[in-house]
Short mmCIF file of C-alpha atoms in Angstrom, two decimals:
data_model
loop_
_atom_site.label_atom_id
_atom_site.label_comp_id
_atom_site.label_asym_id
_atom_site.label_seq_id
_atom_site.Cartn_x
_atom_site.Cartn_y
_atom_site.Cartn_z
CA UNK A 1 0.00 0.00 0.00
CA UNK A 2 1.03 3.35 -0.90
CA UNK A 3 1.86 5.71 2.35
CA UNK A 4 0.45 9.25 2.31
CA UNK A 5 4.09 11.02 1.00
CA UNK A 6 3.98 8.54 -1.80
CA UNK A 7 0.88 9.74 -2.95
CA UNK A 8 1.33 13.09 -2.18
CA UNK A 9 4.59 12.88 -4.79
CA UNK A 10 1.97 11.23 -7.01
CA UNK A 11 -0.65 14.14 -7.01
CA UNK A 12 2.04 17.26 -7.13
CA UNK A 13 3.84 15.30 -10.07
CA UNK A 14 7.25 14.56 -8.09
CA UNK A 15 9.13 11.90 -9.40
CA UNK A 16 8.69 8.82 -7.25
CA UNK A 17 11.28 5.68 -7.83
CA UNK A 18 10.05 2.18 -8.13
CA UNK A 19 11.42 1.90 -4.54
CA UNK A 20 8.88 3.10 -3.38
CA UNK A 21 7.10 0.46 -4.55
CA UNK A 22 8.47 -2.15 -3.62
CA UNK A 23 8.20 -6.26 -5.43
CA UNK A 24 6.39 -7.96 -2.95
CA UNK A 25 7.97 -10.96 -1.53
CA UNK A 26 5.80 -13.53 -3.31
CA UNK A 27 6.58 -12.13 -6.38
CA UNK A 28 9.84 -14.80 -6.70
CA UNK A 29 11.98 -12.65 -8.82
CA UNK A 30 12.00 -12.07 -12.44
CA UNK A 31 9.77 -14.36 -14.63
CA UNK A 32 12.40 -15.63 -16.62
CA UNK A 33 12.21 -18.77 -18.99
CA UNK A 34 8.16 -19.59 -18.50
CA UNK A 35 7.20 -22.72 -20.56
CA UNK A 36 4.03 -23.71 -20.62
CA UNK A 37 4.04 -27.56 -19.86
CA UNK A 38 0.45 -28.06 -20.29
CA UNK A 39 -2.92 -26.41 -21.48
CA UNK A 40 -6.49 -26.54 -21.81
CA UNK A 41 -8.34 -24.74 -24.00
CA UNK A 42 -11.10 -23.24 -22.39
CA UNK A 43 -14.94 -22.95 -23.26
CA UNK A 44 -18.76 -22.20 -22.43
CA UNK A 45 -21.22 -24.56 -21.72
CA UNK A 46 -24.37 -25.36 -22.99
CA UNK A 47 -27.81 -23.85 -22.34
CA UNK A 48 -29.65 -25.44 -19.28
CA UNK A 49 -28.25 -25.56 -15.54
CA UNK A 50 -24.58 -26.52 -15.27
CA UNK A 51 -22.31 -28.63 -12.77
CA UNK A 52 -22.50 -26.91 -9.71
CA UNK A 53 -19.80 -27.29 -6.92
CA UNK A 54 -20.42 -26.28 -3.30
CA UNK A 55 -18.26 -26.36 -0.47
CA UNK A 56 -16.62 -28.96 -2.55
CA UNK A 57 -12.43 -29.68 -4.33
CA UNK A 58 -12.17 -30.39 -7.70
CA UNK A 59 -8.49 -32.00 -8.05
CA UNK A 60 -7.44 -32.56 -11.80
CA UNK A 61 -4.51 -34.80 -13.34
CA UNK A 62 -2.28 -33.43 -16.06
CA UNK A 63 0.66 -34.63 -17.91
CA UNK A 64 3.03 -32.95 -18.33
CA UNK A 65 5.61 -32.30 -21.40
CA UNK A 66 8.47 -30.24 -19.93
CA UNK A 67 10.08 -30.24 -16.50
CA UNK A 68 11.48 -27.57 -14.37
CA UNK A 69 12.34 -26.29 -10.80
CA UNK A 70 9.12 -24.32 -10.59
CA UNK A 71 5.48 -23.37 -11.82
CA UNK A 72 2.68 -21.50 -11.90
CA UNK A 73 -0.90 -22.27 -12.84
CA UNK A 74 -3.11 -20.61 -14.69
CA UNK A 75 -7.16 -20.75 -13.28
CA UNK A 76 -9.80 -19.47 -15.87
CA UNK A 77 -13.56 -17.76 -15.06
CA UNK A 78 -13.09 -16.19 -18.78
CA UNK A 79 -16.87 -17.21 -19.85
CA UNK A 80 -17.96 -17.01 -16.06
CA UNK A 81 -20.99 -14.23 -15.93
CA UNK A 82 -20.01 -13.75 -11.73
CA UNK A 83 -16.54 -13.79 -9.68
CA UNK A 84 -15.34 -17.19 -9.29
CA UNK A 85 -14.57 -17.50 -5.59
CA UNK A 86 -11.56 -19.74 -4.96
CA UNK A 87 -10.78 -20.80 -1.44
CA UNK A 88 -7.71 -22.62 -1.91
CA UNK A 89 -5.45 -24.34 -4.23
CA UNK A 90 -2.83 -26.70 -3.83
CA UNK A 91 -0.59 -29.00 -6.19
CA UNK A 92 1.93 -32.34 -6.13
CA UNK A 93 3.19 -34.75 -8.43
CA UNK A 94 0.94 -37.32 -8.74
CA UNK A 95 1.38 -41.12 -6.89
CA UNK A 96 0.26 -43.98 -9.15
CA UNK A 97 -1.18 -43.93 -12.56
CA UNK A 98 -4.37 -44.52 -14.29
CA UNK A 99 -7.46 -43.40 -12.34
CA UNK A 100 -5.60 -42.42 -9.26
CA UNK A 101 -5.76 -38.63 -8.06
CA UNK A 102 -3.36 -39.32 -4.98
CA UNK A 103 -0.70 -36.93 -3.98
CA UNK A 104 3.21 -38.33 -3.91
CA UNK A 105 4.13 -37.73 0.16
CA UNK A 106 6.35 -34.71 0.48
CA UNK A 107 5.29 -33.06 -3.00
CA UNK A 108 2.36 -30.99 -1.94
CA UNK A 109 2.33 -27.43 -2.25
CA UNK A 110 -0.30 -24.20 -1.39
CA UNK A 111 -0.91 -22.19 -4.81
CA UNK A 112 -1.15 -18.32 -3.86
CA UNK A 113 -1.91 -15.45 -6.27
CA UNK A 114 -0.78 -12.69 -5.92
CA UNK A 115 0.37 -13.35 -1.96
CA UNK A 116 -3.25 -14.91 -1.28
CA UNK A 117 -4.39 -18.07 -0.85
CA UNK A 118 -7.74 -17.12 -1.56
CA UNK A 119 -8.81 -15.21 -4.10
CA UNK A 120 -11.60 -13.86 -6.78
CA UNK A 121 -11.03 -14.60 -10.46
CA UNK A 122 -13.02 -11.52 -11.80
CA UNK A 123 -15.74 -12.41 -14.70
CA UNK A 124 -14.33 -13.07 -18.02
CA UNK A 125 -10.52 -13.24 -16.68
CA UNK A 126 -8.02 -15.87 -15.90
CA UNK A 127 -6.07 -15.73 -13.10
CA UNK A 128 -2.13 -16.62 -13.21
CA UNK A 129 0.02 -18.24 -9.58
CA UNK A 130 2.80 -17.10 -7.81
CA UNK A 131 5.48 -19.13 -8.70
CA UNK A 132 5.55 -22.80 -6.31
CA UNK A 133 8.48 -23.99 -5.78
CA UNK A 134 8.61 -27.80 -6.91
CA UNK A 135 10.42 -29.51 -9.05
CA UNK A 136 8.33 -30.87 -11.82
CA UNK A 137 9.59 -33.87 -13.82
CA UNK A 138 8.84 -34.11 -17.65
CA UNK A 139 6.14 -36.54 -18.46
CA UNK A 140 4.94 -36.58 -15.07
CA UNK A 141 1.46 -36.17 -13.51
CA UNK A 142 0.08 -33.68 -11.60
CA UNK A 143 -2.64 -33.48 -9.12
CA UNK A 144 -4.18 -29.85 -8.90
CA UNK A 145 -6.35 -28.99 -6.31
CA UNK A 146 -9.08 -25.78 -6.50
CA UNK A 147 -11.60 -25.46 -3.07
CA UNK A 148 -14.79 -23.47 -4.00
CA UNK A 149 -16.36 -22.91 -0.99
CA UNK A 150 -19.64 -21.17 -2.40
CA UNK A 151 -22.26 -22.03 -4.60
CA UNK A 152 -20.13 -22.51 -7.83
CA UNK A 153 -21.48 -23.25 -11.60
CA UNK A 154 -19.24 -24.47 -13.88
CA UNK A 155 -19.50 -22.17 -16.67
CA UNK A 156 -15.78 -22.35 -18.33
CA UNK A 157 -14.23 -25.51 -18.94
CA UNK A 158 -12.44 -27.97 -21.38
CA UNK A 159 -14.87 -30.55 -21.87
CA UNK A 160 -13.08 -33.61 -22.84
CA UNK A 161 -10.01 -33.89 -20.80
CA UNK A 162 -9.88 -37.56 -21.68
CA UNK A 163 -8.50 -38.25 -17.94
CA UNK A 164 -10.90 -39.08 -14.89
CA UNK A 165 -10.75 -36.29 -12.69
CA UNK A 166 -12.72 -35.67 -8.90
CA UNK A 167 -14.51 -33.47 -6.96
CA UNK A 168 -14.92 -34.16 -2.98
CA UNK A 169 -16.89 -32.75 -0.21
CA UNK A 170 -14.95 -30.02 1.78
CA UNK A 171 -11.57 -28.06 1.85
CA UNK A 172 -9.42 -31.36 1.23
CA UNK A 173 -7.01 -29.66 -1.31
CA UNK A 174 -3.85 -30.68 0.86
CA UNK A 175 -4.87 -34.36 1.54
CA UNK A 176 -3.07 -37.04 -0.03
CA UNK A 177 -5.59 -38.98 -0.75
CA UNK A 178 -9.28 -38.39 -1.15
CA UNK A 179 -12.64 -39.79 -0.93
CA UNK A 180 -14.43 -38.96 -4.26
CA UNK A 181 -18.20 -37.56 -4.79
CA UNK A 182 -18.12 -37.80 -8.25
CA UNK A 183 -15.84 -37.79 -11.51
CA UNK A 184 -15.45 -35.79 -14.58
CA UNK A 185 -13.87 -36.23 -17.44
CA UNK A 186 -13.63 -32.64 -17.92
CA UNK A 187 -11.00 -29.63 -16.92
CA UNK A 188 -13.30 -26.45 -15.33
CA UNK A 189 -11.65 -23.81 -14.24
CA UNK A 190 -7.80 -24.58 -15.10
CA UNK A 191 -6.54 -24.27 -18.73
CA UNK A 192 -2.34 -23.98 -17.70
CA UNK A 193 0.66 -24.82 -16.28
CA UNK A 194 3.58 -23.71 -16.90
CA UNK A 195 7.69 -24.13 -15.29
CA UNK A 196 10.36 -22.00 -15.46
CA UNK A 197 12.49 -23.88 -17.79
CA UNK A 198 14.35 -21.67 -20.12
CA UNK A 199 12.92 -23.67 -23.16
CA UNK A 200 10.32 -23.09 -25.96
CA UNK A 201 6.64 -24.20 -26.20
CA UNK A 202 4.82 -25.98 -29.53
CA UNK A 203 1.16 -25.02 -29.21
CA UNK A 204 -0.81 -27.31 -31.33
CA UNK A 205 -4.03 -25.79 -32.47
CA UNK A 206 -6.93 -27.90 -34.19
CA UNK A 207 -9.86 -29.99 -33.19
CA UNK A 208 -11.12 -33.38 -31.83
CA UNK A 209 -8.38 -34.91 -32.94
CA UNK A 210 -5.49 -32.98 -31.54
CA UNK A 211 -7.71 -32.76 -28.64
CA UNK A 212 -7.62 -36.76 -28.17
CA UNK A 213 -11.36 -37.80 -29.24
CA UNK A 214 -11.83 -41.66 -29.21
CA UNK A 215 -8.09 -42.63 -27.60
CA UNK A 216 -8.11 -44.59 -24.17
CA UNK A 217 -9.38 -42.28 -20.91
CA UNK A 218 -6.23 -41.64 -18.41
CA UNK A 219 -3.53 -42.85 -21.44
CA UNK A 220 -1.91 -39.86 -22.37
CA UNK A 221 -2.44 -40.71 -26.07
CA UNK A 222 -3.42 -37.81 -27.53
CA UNK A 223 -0.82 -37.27 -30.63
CA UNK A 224 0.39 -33.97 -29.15
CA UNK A 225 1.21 -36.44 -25.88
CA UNK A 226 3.12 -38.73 -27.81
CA UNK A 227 4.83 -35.78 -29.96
CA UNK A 228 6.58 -34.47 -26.17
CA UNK A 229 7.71 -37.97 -25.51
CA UNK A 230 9.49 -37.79 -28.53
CA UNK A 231 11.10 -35.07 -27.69
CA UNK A 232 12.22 -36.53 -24.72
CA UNK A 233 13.52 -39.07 -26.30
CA UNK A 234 15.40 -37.02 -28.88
CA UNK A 235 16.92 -34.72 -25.96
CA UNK A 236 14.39 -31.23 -27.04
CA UNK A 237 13.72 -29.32 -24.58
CA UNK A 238 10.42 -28.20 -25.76
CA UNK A 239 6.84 -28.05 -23.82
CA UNK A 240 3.61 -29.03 -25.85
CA UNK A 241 0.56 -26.84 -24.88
CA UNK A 242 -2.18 -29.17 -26.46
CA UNK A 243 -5.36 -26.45 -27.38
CA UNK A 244 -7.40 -29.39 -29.62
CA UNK A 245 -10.82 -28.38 -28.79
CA UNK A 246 -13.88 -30.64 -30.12
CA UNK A 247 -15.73 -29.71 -32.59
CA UNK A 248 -13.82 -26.28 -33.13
CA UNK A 249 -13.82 -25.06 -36.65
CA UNK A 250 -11.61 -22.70 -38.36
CA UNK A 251 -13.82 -19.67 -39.30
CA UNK A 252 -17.11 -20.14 -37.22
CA UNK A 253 -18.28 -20.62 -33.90
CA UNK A 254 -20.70 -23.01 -32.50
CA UNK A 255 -24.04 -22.51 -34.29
CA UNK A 256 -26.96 -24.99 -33.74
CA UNK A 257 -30.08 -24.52 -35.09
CA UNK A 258 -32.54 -24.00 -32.60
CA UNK A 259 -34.43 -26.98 -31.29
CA UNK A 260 -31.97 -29.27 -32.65
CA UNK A 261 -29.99 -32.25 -30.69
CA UNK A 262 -26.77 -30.11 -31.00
CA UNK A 263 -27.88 -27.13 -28.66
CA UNK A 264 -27.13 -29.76 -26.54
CA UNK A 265 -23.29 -30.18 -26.82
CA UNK A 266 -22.37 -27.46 -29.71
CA UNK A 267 -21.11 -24.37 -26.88
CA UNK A 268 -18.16 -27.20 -25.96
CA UNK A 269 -16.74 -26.89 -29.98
CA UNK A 270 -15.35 -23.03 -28.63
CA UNK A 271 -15.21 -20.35 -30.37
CA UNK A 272 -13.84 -21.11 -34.11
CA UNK A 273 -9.91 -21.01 -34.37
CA UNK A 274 -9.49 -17.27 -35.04
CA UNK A 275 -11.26 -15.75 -32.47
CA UNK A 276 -9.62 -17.92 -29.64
CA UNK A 277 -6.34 -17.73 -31.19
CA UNK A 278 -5.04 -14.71 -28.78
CA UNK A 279 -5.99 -16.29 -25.73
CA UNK A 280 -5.31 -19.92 -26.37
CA UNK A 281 -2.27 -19.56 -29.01
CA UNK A 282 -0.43 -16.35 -28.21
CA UNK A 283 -0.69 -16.12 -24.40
CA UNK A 284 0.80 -19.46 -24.00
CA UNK A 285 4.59 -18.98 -22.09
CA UNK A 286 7.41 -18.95 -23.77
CA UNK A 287 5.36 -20.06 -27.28
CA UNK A 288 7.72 -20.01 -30.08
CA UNK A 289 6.00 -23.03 -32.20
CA UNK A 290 2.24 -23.45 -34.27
CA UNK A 291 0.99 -26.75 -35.44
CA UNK A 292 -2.40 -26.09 -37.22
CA UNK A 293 -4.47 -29.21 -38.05
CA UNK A 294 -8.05 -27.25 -39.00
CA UNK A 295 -10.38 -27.51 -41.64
CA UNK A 296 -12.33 -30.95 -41.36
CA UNK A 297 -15.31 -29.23 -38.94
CA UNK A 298 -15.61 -26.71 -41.10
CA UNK A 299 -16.63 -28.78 -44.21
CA UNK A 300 -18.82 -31.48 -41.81
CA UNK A 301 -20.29 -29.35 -39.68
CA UNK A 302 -22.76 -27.44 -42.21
CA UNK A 303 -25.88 -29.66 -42.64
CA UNK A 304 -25.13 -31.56 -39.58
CA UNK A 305 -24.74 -29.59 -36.37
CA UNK A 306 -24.38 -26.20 -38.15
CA UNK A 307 -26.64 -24.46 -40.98
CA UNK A 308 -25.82 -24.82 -44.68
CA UNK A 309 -25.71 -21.15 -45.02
CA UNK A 310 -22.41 -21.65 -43.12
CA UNK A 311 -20.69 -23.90 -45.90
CA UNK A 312 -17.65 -22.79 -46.61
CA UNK A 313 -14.77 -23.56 -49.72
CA UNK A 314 -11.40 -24.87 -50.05
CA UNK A 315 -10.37 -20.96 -51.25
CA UNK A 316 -12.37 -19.89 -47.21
CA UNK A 317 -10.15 -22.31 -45.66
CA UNK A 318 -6.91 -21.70 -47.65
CA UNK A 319 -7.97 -17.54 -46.09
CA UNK A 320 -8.50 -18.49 -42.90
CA UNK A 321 -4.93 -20.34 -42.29
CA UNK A 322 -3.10 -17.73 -44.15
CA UNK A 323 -4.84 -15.68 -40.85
CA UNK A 324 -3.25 -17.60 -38.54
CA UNK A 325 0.08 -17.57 -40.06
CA UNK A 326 -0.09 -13.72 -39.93
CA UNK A 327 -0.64 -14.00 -36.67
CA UNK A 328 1.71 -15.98 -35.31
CA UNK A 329 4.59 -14.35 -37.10
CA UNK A 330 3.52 -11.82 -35.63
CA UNK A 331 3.70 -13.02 -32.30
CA UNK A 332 7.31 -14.20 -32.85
CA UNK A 333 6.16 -18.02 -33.62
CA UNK A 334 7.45 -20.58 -36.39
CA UNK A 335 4.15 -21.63 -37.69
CA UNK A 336 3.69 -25.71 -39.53
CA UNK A 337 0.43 -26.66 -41.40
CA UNK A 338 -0.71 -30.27 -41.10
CA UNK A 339 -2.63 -32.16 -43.74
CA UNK A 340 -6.30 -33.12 -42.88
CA UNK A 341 -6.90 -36.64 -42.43
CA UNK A 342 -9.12 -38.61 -44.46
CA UNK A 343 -13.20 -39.34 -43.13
CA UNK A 344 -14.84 -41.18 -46.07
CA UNK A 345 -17.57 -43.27 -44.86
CA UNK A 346 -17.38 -41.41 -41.66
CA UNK A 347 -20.35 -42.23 -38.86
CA UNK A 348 -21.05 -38.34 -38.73
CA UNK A 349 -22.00 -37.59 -42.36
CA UNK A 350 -19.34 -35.03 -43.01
CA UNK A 351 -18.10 -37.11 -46.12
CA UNK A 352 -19.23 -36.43 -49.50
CA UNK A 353 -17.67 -35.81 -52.73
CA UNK A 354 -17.98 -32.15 -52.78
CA UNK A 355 -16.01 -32.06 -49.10
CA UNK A 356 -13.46 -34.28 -50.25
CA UNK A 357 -13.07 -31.87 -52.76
CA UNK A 358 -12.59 -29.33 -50.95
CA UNK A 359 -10.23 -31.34 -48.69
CA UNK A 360 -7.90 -32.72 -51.12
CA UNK A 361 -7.47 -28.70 -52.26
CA UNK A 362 -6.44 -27.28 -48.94
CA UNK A 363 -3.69 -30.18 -48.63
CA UNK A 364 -2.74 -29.60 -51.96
CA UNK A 365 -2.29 -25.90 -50.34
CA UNK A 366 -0.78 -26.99 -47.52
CA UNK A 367 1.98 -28.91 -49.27
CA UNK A 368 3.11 -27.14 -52.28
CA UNK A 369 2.33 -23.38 -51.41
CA UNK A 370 5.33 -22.63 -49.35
CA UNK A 371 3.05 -20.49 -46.85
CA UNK A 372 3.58 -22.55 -43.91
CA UNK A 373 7.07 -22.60 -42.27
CA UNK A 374 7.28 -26.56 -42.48
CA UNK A 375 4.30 -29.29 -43.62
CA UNK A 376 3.54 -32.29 -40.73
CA UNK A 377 1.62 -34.81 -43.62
CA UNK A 378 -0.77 -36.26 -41.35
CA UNK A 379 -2.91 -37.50 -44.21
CA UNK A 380 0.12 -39.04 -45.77
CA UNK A 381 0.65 -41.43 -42.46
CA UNK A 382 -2.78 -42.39 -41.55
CA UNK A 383 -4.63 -42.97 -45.27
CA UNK A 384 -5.53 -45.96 -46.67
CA UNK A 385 -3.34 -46.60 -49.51
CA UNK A 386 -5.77 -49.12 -51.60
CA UNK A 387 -8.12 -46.13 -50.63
CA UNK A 388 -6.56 -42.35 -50.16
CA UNK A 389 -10.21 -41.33 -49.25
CA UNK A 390 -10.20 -43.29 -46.42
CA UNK A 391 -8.46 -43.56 -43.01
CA UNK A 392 -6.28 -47.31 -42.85
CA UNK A 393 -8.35 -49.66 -40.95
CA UNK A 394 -5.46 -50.32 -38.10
CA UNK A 395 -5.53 -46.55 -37.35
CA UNK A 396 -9.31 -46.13 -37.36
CA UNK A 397 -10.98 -45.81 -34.21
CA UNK A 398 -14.76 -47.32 -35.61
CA UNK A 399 -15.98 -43.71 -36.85
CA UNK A 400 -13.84 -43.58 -39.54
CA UNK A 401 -13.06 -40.04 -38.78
CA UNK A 402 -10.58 -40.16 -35.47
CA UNK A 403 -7.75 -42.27 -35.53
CA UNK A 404 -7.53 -44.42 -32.33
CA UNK A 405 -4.17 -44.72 -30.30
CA UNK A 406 -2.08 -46.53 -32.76
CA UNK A 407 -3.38 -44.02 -35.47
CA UNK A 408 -2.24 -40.97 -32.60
CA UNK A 409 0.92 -42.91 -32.46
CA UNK A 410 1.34 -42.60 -36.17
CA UNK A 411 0.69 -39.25 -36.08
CA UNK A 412 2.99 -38.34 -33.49
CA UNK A 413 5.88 -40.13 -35.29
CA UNK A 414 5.38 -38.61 -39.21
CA UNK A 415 6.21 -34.86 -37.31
CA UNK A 416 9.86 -33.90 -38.03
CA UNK A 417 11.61 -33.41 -35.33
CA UNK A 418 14.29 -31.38 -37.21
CA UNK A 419 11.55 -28.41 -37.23
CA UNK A 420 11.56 -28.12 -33.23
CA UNK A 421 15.93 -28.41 -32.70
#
């Protein structure tokens, strides 16, 4: 707080040093070398009464990609209507694997922002930690914490997190282990972590599939998951913030027609790929890498869970990326276009031949236009070769539009690593 000479200086228009304003003692010195490790994409929820938390903790698992001697979290009310009220927040590396939420002995740590421990995350805001001191291991789990002691709708969220995560009754954020109420498969209210690492991030931006749809709950499959073990493997020190959002398209947001099955579900696709890109892409510590894998939503979606009037054409989509590599240039970031996969036959009715069209013209794009920094040939690795059209049967997971693990695994392995050295 300011004493009454300070502000005196203020008001007469002396000059006033930043001593005498001090850093606070939480603030844990500069904020070099931020990487985020993780991420979540965050979105609304549908119309109709929500998940609503009271007097209850909500601990979450991630995975990490990147290690490092400290981190910070980031919590997210950005479509909340009200203050979020958080009472506390604590994290540890994770004990045991699969299902299990419990906390490793000796690991847990209180989360404060800003010096408190509890806190307000103001309507339509996220809210970034004080640096916690632990040291995070790559390709570990973590067990995240968040106490909301007051009524408490869950209005912003990632929807599929593809990992069982709990809520409890009462303030247990510091217990090792914990006695569930119920599970989620969903992230509300966190969409980062980050450690101070001194390395670079790859943000991978796209849909379903780089959000994980159809591989094995609490796996760590998701292609972007796979892509940070290889990186371990090769000895890059990169982080992967995986922002795959379901259902997200490239140029629109979620639009069902009214009365229709998809009012349902359609607010968890987010807002389409250039409207979120600030928040999700460009805010992400220490970003320096963009994988795009977009377009596929944005030829199915019109006719299905969106209206016709929305259909859009190879020359739309061809627009919209050349967007986002604007963008990220502009933000400082390498940016690599992936091919989109092929859905013929597909359970959802996005195939026909005008799509495919369409679809075999943007990856014509993609891969001879020189736009892009580098091309990741997704299409190349997972196709059918008797049948281009179609995804091979060993990487499709039954809808013939989402690869399953092995498919994610194939994936992971056709990026080249020699963009991310």
């Amino acid at each position: 707080m300011s004493t009454r000479r300070e502000v005196l200086a203020l008001a007469s228009g002396a000059a006033v040093t930043a001593a005498a304003f001090p850093a606070p003692a939480y603030a844990g010195g500069r904020d070099d070398g931020w990487t985020a490790t993780w991420a979540a994409a965050p979105t609304t929820v549908p119309p109709g009464p929500p998940l609503e938390l009271t007097g209850q903790t909500v601990r979450q698992v991630v995975h990490t990609s990147l290690g490092g001697d400290r981190l910070r979290l980031r919590l997210t009310n950005e479509f909340g209507a009200t203050g979020l009220r958080v009472g506390e927040v604590h994290v540890a590396i994770r004990a045991g694997a699969g299902a299990s939420t419990d906390a490793r002995p000796g690991t847990d740590r209180r989360v404060t922002f800003g010096g408190r421990e509890s806190v307000t995350v103001p309507a339509g805001a996220p809210l970034v930690s004080d640096p916690v001191r632990l040291t995070v291991p790559a390709g570990a789990d973590l067990v995240i914490s968040i106490y909301l002691p007051e009524r408490t709708p869950v209005t912003t969220l990632a929807a599929f997190a593809f990992q069982e995560n709990v809520f409890a009754a009462g303030n247990v954020t510091g217990d090792a282990h914990i006695t569930p109420a119920g599970t989620i498969t969903q992230n509300p209210f966190l969409s980062g972590v980050s450690v101070q690492a001194g390395a670079g991030a790859v943000v991978t931006l796209g849909d379903s599939i780089t959000n994980g749809a159809n591989t094995a709950t609490n796996a760590n499959h998701r292609w972007p998951d796979l892509l940070a073990a290889r990186f371990r493997a090769a000895g890059i020190r990169r982080g992967v913030a995986n922002v795959g959002v379901a259902g997200n398209r490239l140029l629109h947001d979620p639009n069902p027609a009214p009365g229709s099955p998809a009012e349902t579900f359609a607010a968890y696709f987010a807002q389409s790929a250039l409207r979120r890109f600030d928040r999700d892409v460009v805010a992400q510590p220490g970003a320096t890498h963009l994988v795009v894998l977009l377009g596929v939503n944005d030829l199915g979606h019109p006719g299905t869970v969106a209206p016709l009037s929305e259909t859009v054409g190879a020359d739309d989509l061809i627009w919209g990326h050349r967007q986002l590599i604007t963008r990220a240039r502009q933000a400082g970031h390498r940016a690599y276009g992936a091919t989109i996969l092929p859905f013929k036959g597909d359970t959802l009715g996005f195939f026909n031949p005008e799509n495919e069209r369409k679809r075999s013209a943007l990856n014509r794009w993609i891969r001879t236009s020189g736009e892009y920094d580098g091309v990741i040939d997704f299409d190349a690795a997972v196709r059918d070769t008797a049948d281009p059209e179609r995804l091979a049967a060993t990487y499709d997971s039954g809808d013939h539009l989402h690869p399953n693990d092995a498919g994610m695994a194939a994936m992971a392995a056709a990026v080249p690593l020699r963009f991310f050295r």
